[in-house]
Amino acid sequence: MSRLEIVTREIFGLHDFFVQWFNGTVDRVQLVPKFLSHLDENVIFIPPEGHILTREMLKRAFDSGYGSHKSFRIQIRDVTIRQEVEDLVMATYTEWQVGATQSATWNARVASVLMKMTNPVTWLHIQESWLPDEARDAGSFDF
């Protein structure tokens, strides 16, 4: 399997879990094996609003958000590897959301991620930015 296939599978798998988690359709005991075990202890997540979240902050946010978005859906598009250095991969993708409650109900963002190619893949850094209005408006939310 190519690195692009591994990275794509990892991104899709994690976001599928997010949908299940916020829909409340996966058992709560899956938070660690399906999500937190993929994050480096020192991971940083920067959402489009620009604040910094640590692994512990993400854990608390997920704990409190379980089952809170019954109609939440995500579609991942355009996974691209931008850089590879030894066992590190920098990738980008777009994330389209429907039914969000912490942001616009229909929103789209571009994400940059730094991953270490371990088993499982380890997420080291994630940063998201809102897609420009014209890009979001030209996209489809029919998923």
mmCIF file of C-alpha atoms in Angstrom:
data_model
loop_
_atom_site.group_PDB
_atom_site.id
_atom_site.type_symbol
_atom_site.label_atom_id
_atom_site.label_comp_id
_atom_site.label_asym_id
_atom_site.label_seq_id
_atom_site.Cartn_x
_atom_site.Cartn_y
_atom_site.Cartn_z
ATOM 1 C CA MET A 1 0.000 0.000 0.000
ATOM 2 C CA SER A 2 1.356 3.435 -0.930
ATOM 3 C CA ARG A 3 1.850 6.200 1.612
ATOM 4 C CA LEU A 4 -0.963 8.156 -0.001
ATOM 5 C CA GLU A 5 -3.285 5.176 0.459
ATOM 6 C CA ILE A 6 -2.228 4.779 4.104
ATOM 7 C CA VAL A 7 -2.677 8.491 4.837
ATOM 8 C CA THR A 8 -6.026 8.591 3.036
ATOM 9 C CA ARG A 9 -7.291 5.538 4.921
ATOM 10 C CA GLU A 10 -6.160 7.096 8.227
ATOM 11 C CA ILE A 11 -7.876 10.430 7.529
ATOM 12 C CA PHE A 12 -11.109 8.781 6.377
ATOM 13 C CA GLY A 13 -11.099 6.346 9.304
ATOM 14 C CA LEU A 14 -10.616 9.029 11.933
ATOM 15 C CA HIS A 15 -13.333 11.246 10.477
ATOM 16 C CA ASP A 16 -15.734 8.298 10.177
ATOM 17 C CA PHE A 17 -15.148 7.780 13.896
ATOM 18 C CA PHE A 18 -15.874 11.479 14.577
ATOM 19 C CA VAL A 19 -19.259 11.132 12.875
ATOM 20 C CA GLN A 20 -20.072 7.994 14.854
ATOM 21 C CA TRP A 21 -18.918 9.631 18.087
ATOM 22 C CA PHE A 22 -20.923 12.829 17.711
ATOM 23 C CA ASN A 23 -23.938 10.848 16.431
ATOM 24 C CA GLY A 24 -23.628 8.621 19.517
ATOM 25 C CA THR A 25 -23.555 5.421 17.443
ATOM 26 C CA VAL A 26 -20.230 4.057 18.713
ATOM 27 C CA ASP A 27 -19.530 2.834 22.240
ATOM 28 C CA ARG A 28 -17.854 5.441 24.458
ATOM 29 C CA VAL A 29 -15.031 3.001 25.295
ATOM 30 C CA GLN A 30 -13.841 3.430 21.683
ATOM 31 C CA LEU A 31 -12.516 6.953 22.286
ATOM 32 C CA VAL A 32 -9.028 5.760 23.173
ATOM 33 C CA PRO A 33 -8.499 2.953 20.634
ATOM 34 C CA LYS A 34 -10.206 4.685 17.694
ATOM 35 C CA PHE A 35 -9.015 8.253 18.315
ATOM 36 C CA LEU A 36 -6.699 9.146 21.183
ATOM 37 C CA SER A 37 -4.283 6.274 20.483
ATOM 38 C CA HIS A 38 -3.633 7.876 17.074
ATOM 39 C CA LEU A 39 -2.557 11.194 18.619
ATOM 40 C CA ASP A 40 0.955 11.938 19.781
ATOM 41 C CA GLU A 41 1.153 12.903 23.453
ATOM 42 C CA ASN A 42 2.235 16.412 22.366
ATOM 43 C CA VAL A 43 -0.162 16.816 19.451
ATOM 44 C CA ILE A 44 -1.491 20.290 18.729
ATOM 45 C CA PHE A 45 -4.799 20.928 16.959
ATOM 46 C CA ILE A 46 -5.557 24.406 15.672
ATOM 47 C CA PRO A 47 -9.168 24.735 14.494
ATOM 48 C CA PRO A 48 -10.210 27.447 11.998
ATOM 49 C CA GLU A 49 -10.892 29.873 14.851
ATOM 50 C CA GLY A 50 -7.166 29.859 15.641
ATOM 51 C CA HIS A 51 -6.888 28.713 19.258
ATOM 52 C CA ILE A 52 -4.599 25.839 20.270
ATOM 53 C CA LEU A 53 -5.926 22.565 21.636
ATOM 54 C CA THR A 54 -3.757 19.924 23.294
ATOM 55 C CA ARG A 55 -4.455 16.191 23.406
ATOM 56 C CA GLU A 56 -6.003 16.530 26.874
ATOM 57 C CA MET A 57 -8.210 19.398 25.721
ATOM 58 C CA LEU A 58 -9.374 17.311 22.754
ATOM 59 C CA LYS A 59 -10.158 14.414 25.089
ATOM 60 C CA ARG A 60 -12.309 16.645 27.295
ATOM 61 C CA ALA A 61 -14.087 18.156 24.276
ATOM 62 C CA PHE A 62 -14.852 14.738 22.849
ATOM 63 C CA ASP A 63 -16.004 13.402 26.219
ATOM 64 C CA SER A 64 -18.506 16.243 26.538
ATOM 65 C CA GLY A 65 -19.621 16.095 22.882
ATOM 66 C CA TYR A 66 -20.554 12.422 22.730
ATOM 67 C CA GLY A 67 -23.916 11.968 20.994
ATOM 68 C CA SER A 68 -24.493 15.723 20.757
ATOM 69 C CA HIS A 69 -24.801 16.044 16.943
ATOM 70 C CA LYS A 70 -27.300 13.427 15.771
ATOM 71 C CA SER A 71 -27.365 14.707 12.168
ATOM 72 C CA PHE A 72 -23.623 15.444 11.877
ATOM 73 C CA ARG A 73 -21.865 14.242 8.714
ATOM 74 C CA ILE A 74 -18.386 14.735 7.247
ATOM 75 C CA GLN A 75 -17.030 14.193 3.772
ATOM 76 C CA ILE A 76 -13.263 14.233 3.169
ATOM 77 C CA ARG A 77 -11.961 15.321 -0.238
ATOM 78 C CA ASP A 78 -8.689 16.079 -1.992
ATOM 79 C CA VAL A 79 -6.195 14.185 0.202
ATOM 80 C CA THR A 80 -2.737 15.168 -1.034
ATOM 81 C CA ILE A 81 0.730 14.459 0.311
ATOM 82 C CA ARG A 82 2.685 17.714 0.245
ATOM 83 C CA GLN A 83 6.008 16.641 1.808
ATOM 84 C CA GLU A 84 7.707 13.432 2.922
ATOM 85 C CA VAL A 85 10.824 13.370 5.081
ATOM 86 C CA GLU A 86 11.891 9.944 6.346
ATOM 87 C CA ASP A 87 8.903 8.680 8.383
ATOM 88 C CA LEU A 88 7.080 12.046 8.448
ATOM 89 C CA VAL A 89 4.336 13.027 6.028
ATOM 90 C CA MET A 90 2.740 16.445 5.591
ATOM 91 C CA ALA A 91 -0.673 16.164 3.936
ATOM 92 C CA THR A 92 -3.644 18.383 3.176
ATOM 93 C CA TYR A 93 -7.309 17.597 2.622
ATOM 94 C CA THR A 94 -10.637 19.372 2.618
ATOM 95 C CA GLU A 95 -13.309 18.541 5.171
ATOM 96 C CA TRP A 96 -16.951 19.265 4.398
ATOM 97 C CA GLN A 97 -19.407 19.193 7.307
ATOM 98 C CA VAL A 98 -23.194 19.079 7.544
ATOM 99 C CA GLY A 99 -25.079 19.307 10.826
ATOM 100 C CA ALA A 100 -22.288 20.914 12.861
ATOM 101 C CA THR A 101 -23.292 22.664 16.069
ATOM 102 C CA GLN A 102 -19.991 24.323 17.028
ATOM 103 C CA SER A 103 -19.664 26.124 13.672
ATOM 104 C CA ALA A 104 -21.872 26.951 10.689
ATOM 105 C CA THR A 105 -24.296 24.085 10.082
ATOM 106 C CA TRP A 106 -22.811 23.615 6.602
ATOM 107 C CA ASN A 107 -19.115 24.405 6.532
ATOM 108 C CA ALA A 108 -15.908 23.506 4.731
ATOM 109 C CA ARG A 109 -12.299 23.743 5.790
ATOM 110 C CA VAL A 110 -8.859 22.805 4.545
ATOM 111 C CA ALA A 111 -6.647 20.862 6.928
ATOM 112 C CA SER A 112 -2.882 20.458 7.045
ATOM 113 C CA VAL A 113 -1.598 17.506 9.032
ATOM 114 C CA LEU A 114 1.811 16.244 10.050
ATOM 115 C CA MET A 115 1.845 12.491 10.616
ATOM 116 C CA LYS A 116 4.444 9.962 11.631
ATOM 117 C CA MET A 117 4.158 6.767 9.635
ATOM 118 C CA THR A 118 3.900 4.354 12.543
ATOM 119 C CA ASN A 119 1.358 1.611 13.145
ATOM 120 C CA PRO A 120 -1.083 3.117 13.835
ATOM 121 C CA VAL A 121 -0.226 6.359 12.111
ATOM 122 C CA THR A 122 0.549 9.051 14.702
ATOM 123 C CA TRP A 123 -0.933 12.519 14.272
ATOM 124 C CA LEU A 124 1.606 15.152 15.400
ATOM 125 C CA HIS A 125 0.013 18.435 14.298
ATOM 126 C CA ILE A 126 -3.299 19.471 12.719
ATOM 127 C CA GLN A 127 -4.265 22.934 11.518
ATOM 128 C CA GLU A 128 -7.547 23.849 9.853
ATOM 129 C CA SER A 129 -8.587 26.993 7.981
ATOM 130 C CA TRP A 130 -11.987 27.905 6.614
ATOM 131 C CA LEU A 131 -12.312 27.492 2.878
ATOM 132 C CA PRO A 132 -13.052 30.807 1.184
ATOM 133 C CA ASP A 133 -16.786 31.481 0.791
ATOM 134 C CA GLU A 134 -16.626 31.113 -2.994
ATOM 135 C CA ALA A 135 -14.938 27.676 -2.734
ATOM 136 C CA ARG A 136 -17.438 26.522 -0.112
ATOM 137 C CA ASP A 137 -20.382 27.845 -2.097
ATOM 138 C CA ALA A 138 -19.163 26.093 -5.273
ATOM 139 C CA GLY A 139 -18.879 22.740 -3.468
ATOM 140 C CA SER A 140 -21.546 20.136 -2.856
ATOM 141 C CA PHE A 141 -23.025 19.333 0.523
ATOM 142 C CA ASP A 142 -25.064 16.483 -0.937
ATOM 143 C CA PHE A 143 -23.569 13.568 0.995
#
